[in-house]
């Protein structure tokens, strides 16, 4: 849903607010152990009456959704089907992750096999090939670890302004 909002141009906020809940009763009706839920009020107000649309957005930074949002945008222009759209968004996230993993392995002066194994772990690939925003977190963590490894094993370890700026970015 967030990727669709970014494709529509809502980078920092979801139009109309993020849906929190229409009512706690709708959620608890599906719960088999409903009677175990004791507290159904917040400051004396029933939860079912207290929730609605939040106008604060959902607090998710748009950058992680940008690759899949670009695919969604172009699929809308060219009237692509929903199933190819779904998989194309996942594949572009995997491609971005693979590019970052490639540069992480290439950047690391030592432990290249370790970085490759970590990048190709099943859970990493599963997250990378999804609409989850964590694919970018995993990719950037690999790049950062490879960069730190490079700084550590370079001869004449001097961390200057250039390295500090790269780390901050």
mmCIF file with all atom_site columns, C-alpha atoms in Angstrom:
data_model
loop_
_atom_site.group_PDB
_atom_site.id
_atom_site.type_symbol
_atom_site.label_atom_id
_atom_site.label_alt_id
_atom_site.label_comp_id
_atom_site.label_asym_id
_atom_site.label_entity_id
_atom_site.label_seq_id
_atom_site.pdbx_PDB_ins_code
_atom_site.Cartn_x
_atom_site.Cartn_y
_atom_site.Cartn_z
_atom_site.occupancy
_atom_site.B_iso_or_equiv
_atom_site.pdbx_formal_charge
_atom_site.auth_seq_id
_atom_site.auth_comp_id
_atom_site.auth_asym_id
_atom_site.auth_atom_id
_atom_site.pdbx_PDB_model_num
ATOM 1   C CA . UNK A 1 1   ? 0.000   0.000   0.000   1.00 0.00 ? 1   UNK A CA 1
ATOM 2   C CA . UNK A 1 2   ? 2.816   2.404   0.792   1.00 0.00 ? 2   UNK A CA 1
ATOM 3   C CA . UNK A 1 3   ? 4.443   1.728   -2.591  1.00 0.00 ? 3   UNK A CA 1
ATOM 4   C CA . UNK A 1 4   ? 1.149   2.651   -4.297  1.00 0.00 ? 4   UNK A CA 1
ATOM 5   C CA . UNK A 1 5   ? 0.965   5.866   -2.260  1.00 0.00 ? 5   UNK A CA 1
ATOM 6   C CA . UNK A 1 6   ? 4.528   6.785   -3.278  1.00 0.00 ? 6   UNK A CA 1
ATOM 7   C CA . UNK A 1 7   ? 3.673   6.005   -6.920  1.00 0.00 ? 7   UNK A CA 1
ATOM 8   C CA . UNK A 1 8   ? 0.793   8.479   -6.599  1.00 0.00 ? 8   UNK A CA 1
ATOM 9   C CA . UNK A 1 9   ? 3.186   11.169  -5.369  1.00 0.00 ? 9   UNK A CA 1
ATOM 10  C CA . UNK A 1 10  ? 2.509   10.952  -1.629  1.00 0.00 ? 10  UNK A CA 1
ATOM 11  C CA . UNK A 1 11  ? 6.090   10.817  -0.443  1.00 0.00 ? 11  UNK A CA 1
ATOM 12  C CA . UNK A 1 12  ? 5.633   11.855  3.173   1.00 0.00 ? 12  UNK A CA 1
ATOM 13  C CA . UNK A 1 13  ? 1.969   11.273  3.942   1.00 0.00 ? 13  UNK A CA 1
ATOM 14  C CA . UNK A 1 14  ? -0.771  8.878   2.964   1.00 0.00 ? 14  UNK A CA 1
ATOM 15  C CA . UNK A 1 15  ? -3.754  10.719  1.418   1.00 0.00 ? 15  UNK A CA 1
ATOM 16  C CA . UNK A 1 16  ? -6.639  10.771  3.856   1.00 0.00 ? 16  UNK A CA 1
ATOM 17  C CA . UNK A 1 17  ? -4.456  9.487   6.667   1.00 0.00 ? 17  UNK A CA 1
ATOM 18  C CA . UNK A 1 18  ? -3.369  6.002   7.567   1.00 0.00 ? 18  UNK A CA 1
ATOM 19  C CA . UNK A 1 19  ? -6.170  3.713   8.634   1.00 0.00 ? 19  UNK A CA 1
ATOM 20  C CA . UNK A 1 20  ? -5.598  2.696   12.241  1.00 0.00 ? 20  UNK A CA 1
ATOM 21  C CA . UNK A 1 21  ? -8.728  0.692   12.963  1.00 0.00 ? 21  UNK A CA 1
ATOM 22  C CA . UNK A 1 22  ? -12.463 1.039   12.470  1.00 0.00 ? 22  UNK A CA 1
ATOM 23  C CA . UNK A 1 23  ? -13.048 -0.538  15.812  1.00 0.00 ? 23  UNK A CA 1
ATOM 24  C CA . UNK A 1 24  ? -11.458 -2.907  18.242  1.00 0.00 ? 24  UNK A CA 1
ATOM 25  C CA . UNK A 1 25  ? -14.597 -5.040  18.156  1.00 0.00 ? 25  UNK A CA 1
ATOM 26  C CA . UNK A 1 26  ? -13.976 -5.907  14.489  1.00 0.00 ? 26  UNK A CA 1
ATOM 27  C CA . UNK A 1 27  ? -10.556 -7.212  15.417  1.00 0.00 ? 27  UNK A CA 1
ATOM 28  C CA . UNK A 1 28  ? -11.552 -9.026  18.581  1.00 0.00 ? 28  UNK A CA 1
ATOM 29  C CA . UNK A 1 29  ? -14.604 -10.669 16.963  1.00 0.00 ? 29  UNK A CA 1
ATOM 30  C CA . UNK A 1 30  ? -12.185 -12.732 14.912  1.00 0.00 ? 30  UNK A CA 1
ATOM 31  C CA . UNK A 1 31  ? -10.145 -13.631 17.963  1.00 0.00 ? 31  UNK A CA 1
ATOM 32  C CA . UNK A 1 32  ? -11.163 -16.964 19.498  1.00 0.00 ? 32  UNK A CA 1
ATOM 33  C CA . UNK A 1 33  ? -10.099 -15.973 23.002  1.00 0.00 ? 33  UNK A CA 1
ATOM 34  C CA . UNK A 1 34  ? -12.033 -12.707 23.023  1.00 0.00 ? 34  UNK A CA 1
ATOM 35  C CA . UNK A 1 35  ? -12.979 -13.087 26.661  1.00 0.00 ? 35  UNK A CA 1
ATOM 36  C CA . UNK A 1 36  ? -9.305  -12.933 27.669  1.00 0.00 ? 36  UNK A CA 1
ATOM 37  C CA . UNK A 1 37  ? -9.052  -9.301  26.533  1.00 0.00 ? 37  UNK A CA 1
ATOM 38  C CA . UNK A 1 38  ? -9.673  -7.384  29.727  1.00 0.00 ? 38  UNK A CA 1
ATOM 39  C CA . UNK A 1 39  ? -8.940  -3.736  28.977  1.00 0.00 ? 39  UNK A CA 1
ATOM 40  C CA . UNK A 1 40  ? -11.271 -2.412  26.273  1.00 0.00 ? 40  UNK A CA 1
ATOM 41  C CA . UNK A 1 41  ? -11.029 1.287   27.131  1.00 0.00 ? 41  UNK A CA 1
ATOM 42  C CA . UNK A 1 42  ? -8.464  4.042   26.865  1.00 0.00 ? 42  UNK A CA 1
ATOM 43  C CA . UNK A 1 43  ? -8.923  6.731   29.519  1.00 0.00 ? 43  UNK A CA 1
ATOM 44  C CA . UNK A 1 44  ? -12.503 5.584   30.024  1.00 0.00 ? 44  UNK A CA 1
ATOM 45  C CA . UNK A 1 45  ? -13.417 5.848   26.317  1.00 0.00 ? 45  UNK A CA 1
ATOM 46  C CA . UNK A 1 46  ? -14.321 2.596   24.548  1.00 0.00 ? 46  UNK A CA 1
ATOM 47  C CA . UNK A 1 47  ? -11.667 1.605   22.035  1.00 0.00 ? 47  UNK A CA 1
ATOM 48  C CA . UNK A 1 48  ? -14.245 0.960   19.307  1.00 0.00 ? 48  UNK A CA 1
ATOM 49  C CA . UNK A 1 49  ? -15.249 4.647   19.402  1.00 0.00 ? 49  UNK A CA 1
ATOM 50  C CA . UNK A 1 50  ? -11.777 6.076   19.817  1.00 0.00 ? 50  UNK A CA 1
ATOM 51  C CA . UNK A 1 51  ? -10.020 4.990   16.658  1.00 0.00 ? 51  UNK A CA 1
ATOM 52  C CA . UNK A 1 52  ? -10.353 6.152   13.091  1.00 0.00 ? 52  UNK A CA 1
ATOM 53  C CA . UNK A 1 53  ? -8.163  7.779   10.497  1.00 0.00 ? 53  UNK A CA 1
ATOM 54  C CA . UNK A 1 54  ? -4.833  9.202   11.564  1.00 0.00 ? 54  UNK A CA 1
ATOM 55  C CA . UNK A 1 55  ? -3.731  12.322  9.698   1.00 0.00 ? 55  UNK A CA 1
ATOM 56  C CA . UNK A 1 56  ? -0.138  11.887  10.795  1.00 0.00 ? 56  UNK A CA 1
ATOM 57  C CA . UNK A 1 57  ? 0.763   9.527   7.946   1.00 0.00 ? 57  UNK A CA 1
ATOM 58  C CA . UNK A 1 58  ? 2.400   6.243   8.691   1.00 0.00 ? 58  UNK A CA 1
ATOM 59  C CA . UNK A 1 59  ? 5.935   7.374   9.503   1.00 0.00 ? 59  UNK A CA 1
ATOM 60  C CA . UNK A 1 60  ? 7.558   5.321   6.750   1.00 0.00 ? 60  UNK A CA 1
ATOM 61  C CA . UNK A 1 61  ? 10.273  7.011   4.712   1.00 0.00 ? 61  UNK A CA 1
ATOM 62  C CA . UNK A 1 62  ? 9.537   6.916   0.994   1.00 0.00 ? 62  UNK A CA 1
ATOM 63  C CA . UNK A 1 63  ? 13.049  6.058   -0.234  1.00 0.00 ? 63  UNK A CA 1
ATOM 64  C CA . UNK A 1 64  ? 12.713  2.339   0.527   1.00 0.00 ? 64  UNK A CA 1
ATOM 65  C CA . UNK A 1 65  ? 9.528   2.190   -1.549  1.00 0.00 ? 65  UNK A CA 1
ATOM 66  C CA . UNK A 1 66  ? 10.897  4.151   -4.506  1.00 0.00 ? 66  UNK A CA 1
ATOM 67  C CA . UNK A 1 67  ? 12.038  1.211   -6.715  1.00 0.00 ? 67  UNK A CA 1
ATOM 68  C CA . UNK A 1 68  ? 8.702   -0.586  -6.499  1.00 0.00 ? 68  UNK A CA 1
ATOM 69  C CA . UNK A 1 69  ? 6.802   2.715   -6.781  1.00 0.00 ? 69  UNK A CA 1
ATOM 70  C CA . UNK A 1 70  ? 8.589   3.479   -10.057 1.00 0.00 ? 70  UNK A CA 1
ATOM 71  C CA . UNK A 1 71  ? 7.539   0.065   -11.407 1.00 0.00 ? 71  UNK A CA 1
ATOM 72  C CA . UNK A 1 72  ? 3.953   0.659   -10.255 1.00 0.00 ? 72  UNK A CA 1
ATOM 73  C CA . UNK A 1 73  ? 3.969   4.086   -11.907 1.00 0.00 ? 73  UNK A CA 1
ATOM 74  C CA . UNK A 1 74  ? 5.101   2.687   -15.271 1.00 0.00 ? 74  UNK A CA 1
ATOM 75  C CA . UNK A 1 75  ? 2.709   -0.270  -15.104 1.00 0.00 ? 75  UNK A CA 1
ATOM 76  C CA . UNK A 1 76  ? -0.148  2.202   -14.652 1.00 0.00 ? 76  UNK A CA 1
ATOM 77  C CA . UNK A 1 77  ? 0.995   4.200   -17.679 1.00 0.00 ? 77  UNK A CA 1
ATOM 78  C CA . UNK A 1 78  ? 1.275   1.119   -19.911 1.00 0.00 ? 78  UNK A CA 1
ATOM 79  C CA . UNK A 1 79  ? -1.812  -0.619  -18.420 1.00 0.00 ? 79  UNK A CA 1
ATOM 80  C CA . UNK A 1 80  ? 0.033   -3.737  -17.262 1.00 0.00 ? 80  UNK A CA 1
ATOM 81  C CA . UNK A 1 81  ? -1.789  -6.539  -15.494 1.00 0.00 ? 81  UNK A CA 1
ATOM 82  C CA . UNK A 1 82  ? -1.981  -6.816  -11.727 1.00 0.00 ? 82  UNK A CA 1
ATOM 83  C CA . UNK A 1 83  ? -0.042  -10.093 -11.415 1.00 0.00 ? 83  UNK A CA 1
ATOM 84  C CA . UNK A 1 84  ? 2.935   -8.952  -13.538 1.00 0.00 ? 84  UNK A CA 1
ATOM 85  C CA . UNK A 1 85  ? 2.851   -5.673  -11.603 1.00 0.00 ? 85  UNK A CA 1
ATOM 86  C CA . UNK A 1 86  ? 2.991   -7.529  -8.301  1.00 0.00 ? 86  UNK A CA 1
ATOM 87  C CA . UNK A 1 87  ? 5.999   -9.593  -9.324  1.00 0.00 ? 87  UNK A CA 1
ATOM 88  C CA . UNK A 1 88  ? 7.765   -6.732  -11.129 1.00 0.00 ? 88  UNK A CA 1
ATOM 89  C CA . UNK A 1 89  ? 7.741   -4.685  -7.913  1.00 0.00 ? 89  UNK A CA 1
ATOM 90  C CA . UNK A 1 90  ? 9.288   -7.556  -6.024  1.00 0.00 ? 90  UNK A CA 1
ATOM 91  C CA . UNK A 1 91  ? 11.855  -8.248  -8.723  1.00 0.00 ? 91  UNK A CA 1
ATOM 92  C CA . UNK A 1 92  ? 13.019  -4.610  -8.846  1.00 0.00 ? 92  UNK A CA 1
ATOM 93  C CA . UNK A 1 93  ? 13.538  -4.666  -5.073  1.00 0.00 ? 93  UNK A CA 1
ATOM 94  C CA . UNK A 1 94  ? 15.592  -7.846  -5.470  1.00 0.00 ? 94  UNK A CA 1
ATOM 95  C CA . UNK A 1 95  ? 17.648  -6.223  -8.239  1.00 0.00 ? 95  UNK A CA 1
ATOM 96  C CA . UNK A 1 96  ? 18.414  -3.190  -6.062  1.00 0.00 ? 96  UNK A CA 1
ATOM 97  C CA . UNK A 1 97  ? 19.415  -5.518  -3.228  1.00 0.00 ? 97  UNK A CA 1
ATOM 98  C CA . UNK A 1 98  ? 21.603  -7.593  -5.579  1.00 0.00 ? 98  UNK A CA 1
ATOM 99  C CA . UNK A 1 99  ? 23.387  -4.469  -6.833  1.00 0.00 ? 99  UNK A CA 1
ATOM 100 C CA . UNK A 1 100 ? 24.121  -3.357  -3.274  1.00 0.00 ? 100 UNK A CA 1
ATOM 101 C CA . UNK A 1 101 ? 25.264  -6.879  -2.330  1.00 0.00 ? 101 UNK A CA 1
ATOM 102 C CA . UNK A 1 102 ? 27.549  -6.964  -5.382  1.00 0.00 ? 102 UNK A CA 1
ATOM 103 C CA . UNK A 1 103 ? 29.193  -3.704  -4.393  1.00 0.00 ? 103 UNK A CA 1
ATOM 104 C CA . UNK A 1 104 ? 29.497  -4.883  -0.793  1.00 0.00 ? 104 UNK A CA 1
ATOM 105 C CA . UNK A 1 105 ? 31.368  -8.014  -1.879  1.00 0.00 ? 105 UNK A CA 1
ATOM 106 C CA . UNK A 1 106 ? 33.473  -5.982  -4.301  1.00 0.00 ? 106 UNK A CA 1
ATOM 107 C CA . UNK A 1 107 ? 34.296  -3.311  -1.671  1.00 0.00 ? 107 UNK A CA 1
ATOM 108 C CA . UNK A 1 108 ? 35.364  -5.697  1.094   1.00 0.00 ? 108 UNK A CA 1
ATOM 109 C CA . UNK A 1 109 ? 39.105  -6.357  0.880   1.00 0.00 ? 109 UNK A CA 1
ATOM 110 C CA . UNK A 1 110 ? 38.740  -9.544  2.959   1.00 0.00 ? 110 UNK A CA 1
ATOM 111 C CA . UNK A 1 111 ? 35.890  -11.865 3.914   1.00 0.00 ? 111 UNK A CA 1
ATOM 112 C CA . UNK A 1 112 ? 34.316  -11.655 0.449   1.00 0.00 ? 112 UNK A CA 1
ATOM 113 C CA . UNK A 1 113 ? 32.861  -15.154 0.774   1.00 0.00 ? 113 UNK A CA 1
ATOM 114 C CA . UNK A 1 114 ? 31.369  -14.249 4.146   1.00 0.00 ? 114 UNK A CA 1
ATOM 115 C CA . UNK A 1 115 ? 29.658  -11.178 2.671   1.00 0.00 ? 115 UNK A CA 1
ATOM 116 C CA . UNK A 1 116 ? 28.405  -13.242 -0.271  1.00 0.00 ? 116 UNK A CA 1
ATOM 117 C CA . UNK A 1 117 ? 27.010  -15.947 2.027   1.00 0.00 ? 117 UNK A CA 1
ATOM 118 C CA . UNK A 1 118 ? 25.263  -13.378 4.231   1.00 0.00 ? 118 UNK A CA 1
ATOM 119 C CA . UNK A 1 119 ? 23.812  -11.672 1.155   1.00 0.00 ? 119 UNK A CA 1
ATOM 120 C CA . UNK A 1 120 ? 22.530  -14.987 -0.231  1.00 0.00 ? 120 UNK A CA 1
ATOM 121 C CA . UNK A 1 121 ? 20.977  -16.350 2.951   1.00 0.00 ? 121 UNK A CA 1
ATOM 122 C CA . UNK A 1 122 ? 17.385  -17.477 2.371   1.00 0.00 ? 122 UNK A CA 1
ATOM 123 C CA . UNK A 1 123 ? 15.857  -14.977 4.775   1.00 0.00 ? 123 UNK A CA 1
ATOM 124 C CA . UNK A 1 124 ? 17.826  -12.118 3.228   1.00 0.00 ? 124 UNK A CA 1
ATOM 125 C CA . UNK A 1 125 ? 16.665  -13.094 -0.251  1.00 0.00 ? 125 UNK A CA 1
ATOM 126 C CA . UNK A 1 126 ? 13.089  -13.529 0.927   1.00 0.00 ? 126 UNK A CA 1
ATOM 127 C CA . UNK A 1 127 ? 13.031  -10.026 2.410   1.00 0.00 ? 127 UNK A CA 1
ATOM 128 C CA . UNK A 1 128 ? 14.865  -8.603  -0.612  1.00 0.00 ? 128 UNK A CA 1
ATOM 129 C CA . UNK A 1 129 ? 12.258  -10.039 -2.995  1.00 0.00 ? 129 UNK A CA 1
ATOM 130 C CA . UNK A 1 130 ? 9.281   -8.513  -1.205  1.00 0.00 ? 130 UNK A CA 1
ATOM 131 C CA . UNK A 1 131 ? 7.582   -5.165  -0.853  1.00 0.00 ? 131 UNK A CA 1
ATOM 132 C CA . UNK A 1 132 ? 8.973   -4.917  2.672   1.00 0.00 ? 132 UNK A CA 1
ATOM 133 C CA . UNK A 1 133 ? 11.098  -1.815  3.210   1.00 0.00 ? 133 UNK A CA 1
ATOM 134 C CA . UNK A 1 134 ? 13.713  -3.870  5.055   1.00 0.00 ? 134 UNK A CA 1
ATOM 135 C CA . UNK A 1 135 ? 15.334  -4.946  1.774   1.00 0.00 ? 135 UNK A CA 1
ATOM 136 C CA . UNK A 1 136 ? 17.032  -1.555  1.651   1.00 0.00 ? 136 UNK A CA 1
ATOM 137 C CA . UNK A 1 137 ? 18.070  -1.814  5.304   1.00 0.00 ? 137 UNK A CA 1
ATOM 138 C CA . UNK A 1 138 ? 19.692  -5.191  4.635   1.00 0.00 ? 138 UNK A CA 1
ATOM 139 C CA . UNK A 1 139 ? 21.436  -3.894  1.511   1.00 0.00 ? 139 UNK A CA 1
ATOM 140 C CA . UNK A 1 140 ? 22.768  -0.774  3.195   1.00 0.00 ? 140 UNK A CA 1
ATOM 141 C CA . UNK A 1 141 ? 23.903  -2.787  6.228   1.00 0.00 ? 141 UNK A CA 1
ATOM 142 C CA . UNK A 1 142 ? 25.926  -5.030  3.919   1.00 0.00 ? 142 UNK A CA 1
ATOM 143 C CA . UNK A 1 143 ? 27.472  -2.007  2.208   1.00 0.00 ? 143 UNK A CA 1
ATOM 144 C CA . UNK A 1 144 ? 28.284  -0.353  5.510   1.00 0.00 ? 144 UNK A CA 1
ATOM 145 C CA . UNK A 1 145 ? 29.876  -3.496  6.949   1.00 0.00 ? 145 UNK A CA 1
ATOM 146 C CA . UNK A 1 146 ? 31.973  -3.911  3.796   1.00 0.00 ? 146 UNK A CA 1
ATOM 147 C CA . UNK A 1 147 ? 33.007  -0.261  3.966   1.00 0.00 ? 147 UNK A CA 1
ATOM 148 C CA . UNK A 1 148 ? 34.055  -0.611  7.619   1.00 0.00 ? 148 UNK A CA 1
ATOM 149 C CA . UNK A 1 149 ? 35.997  -3.749  6.716   1.00 0.00 ? 149 UNK A CA 1
ATOM 150 C CA . UNK A 1 150 ? 37.747  -1.825  3.959   1.00 0.00 ? 150 UNK A CA 1
ATOM 151 C CA . UNK A 1 151 ? 38.625  1.019   6.331   1.00 0.00 ? 151 UNK A CA 1
ATOM 152 C CA . UNK A 1 152 ? 39.939  -1.408  8.939   1.00 0.00 ? 152 UNK A CA 1
ATOM 153 C CA . UNK A 1 153 ? 42.177  -3.408  6.623   1.00 0.00 ? 153 UNK A CA 1
ATOM 154 C CA . UNK A 1 154 ? 43.514  -0.537  4.513   1.00 0.00 ? 154 UNK A CA 1
ATOM 155 C CA . UNK A 1 155 ? 47.123  0.313   5.139   1.00 0.00 ? 155 UNK A CA 1
ATOM 156 C CA . UNK A 1 156 ? 47.641  3.561   7.017   1.00 0.00 ? 156 UNK A CA 1
ATOM 157 C CA . UNK A 1 157 ? 44.199  3.680   8.613   1.00 0.00 ? 157 UNK A CA 1
ATOM 158 C CA . UNK A 1 158 ? 43.311  7.355   8.609   1.00 0.00 ? 158 UNK A CA 1
ATOM 159 C CA . UNK A 1 159 ? 39.647  8.228   8.710   1.00 0.00 ? 159 UNK A CA 1
ATOM 160 C CA . UNK A 1 160 ? 39.323  11.645  7.144   1.00 0.00 ? 160 UNK A CA 1
ATOM 161 C CA . UNK A 1 161 ? 36.501  13.898  6.068   1.00 0.00 ? 161 UNK A CA 1
ATOM 162 C CA . UNK A 1 162 ? 35.773  11.907  2.921   1.00 0.00 ? 162 UNK A CA 1
ATOM 163 C CA . UNK A 1 163 ? 35.249  8.677   4.864   1.00 0.00 ? 163 UNK A CA 1
ATOM 164 C CA . UNK A 1 164 ? 33.137  10.466  7.464   1.00 0.00 ? 164 UNK A CA 1
ATOM 165 C CA . UNK A 1 165 ? 30.879  11.985  4.792   1.00 0.00 ? 165 UNK A CA 1
ATOM 166 C CA . UNK A 1 166 ? 30.495  8.601   3.086   1.00 0.00 ? 166 UNK A CA 1
ATOM 167 C CA . UNK A 1 167 ? 29.576  7.035   6.438   1.00 0.00 ? 167 UNK A CA 1
ATOM 168 C CA . UNK A 1 168 ? 27.003  9.750   7.173   1.00 0.00 ? 168 UNK A CA 1
ATOM 169 C CA . UNK A 1 169 ? 25.414  9.373   3.739   1.00 0.00 ? 169 UNK A CA 1
#
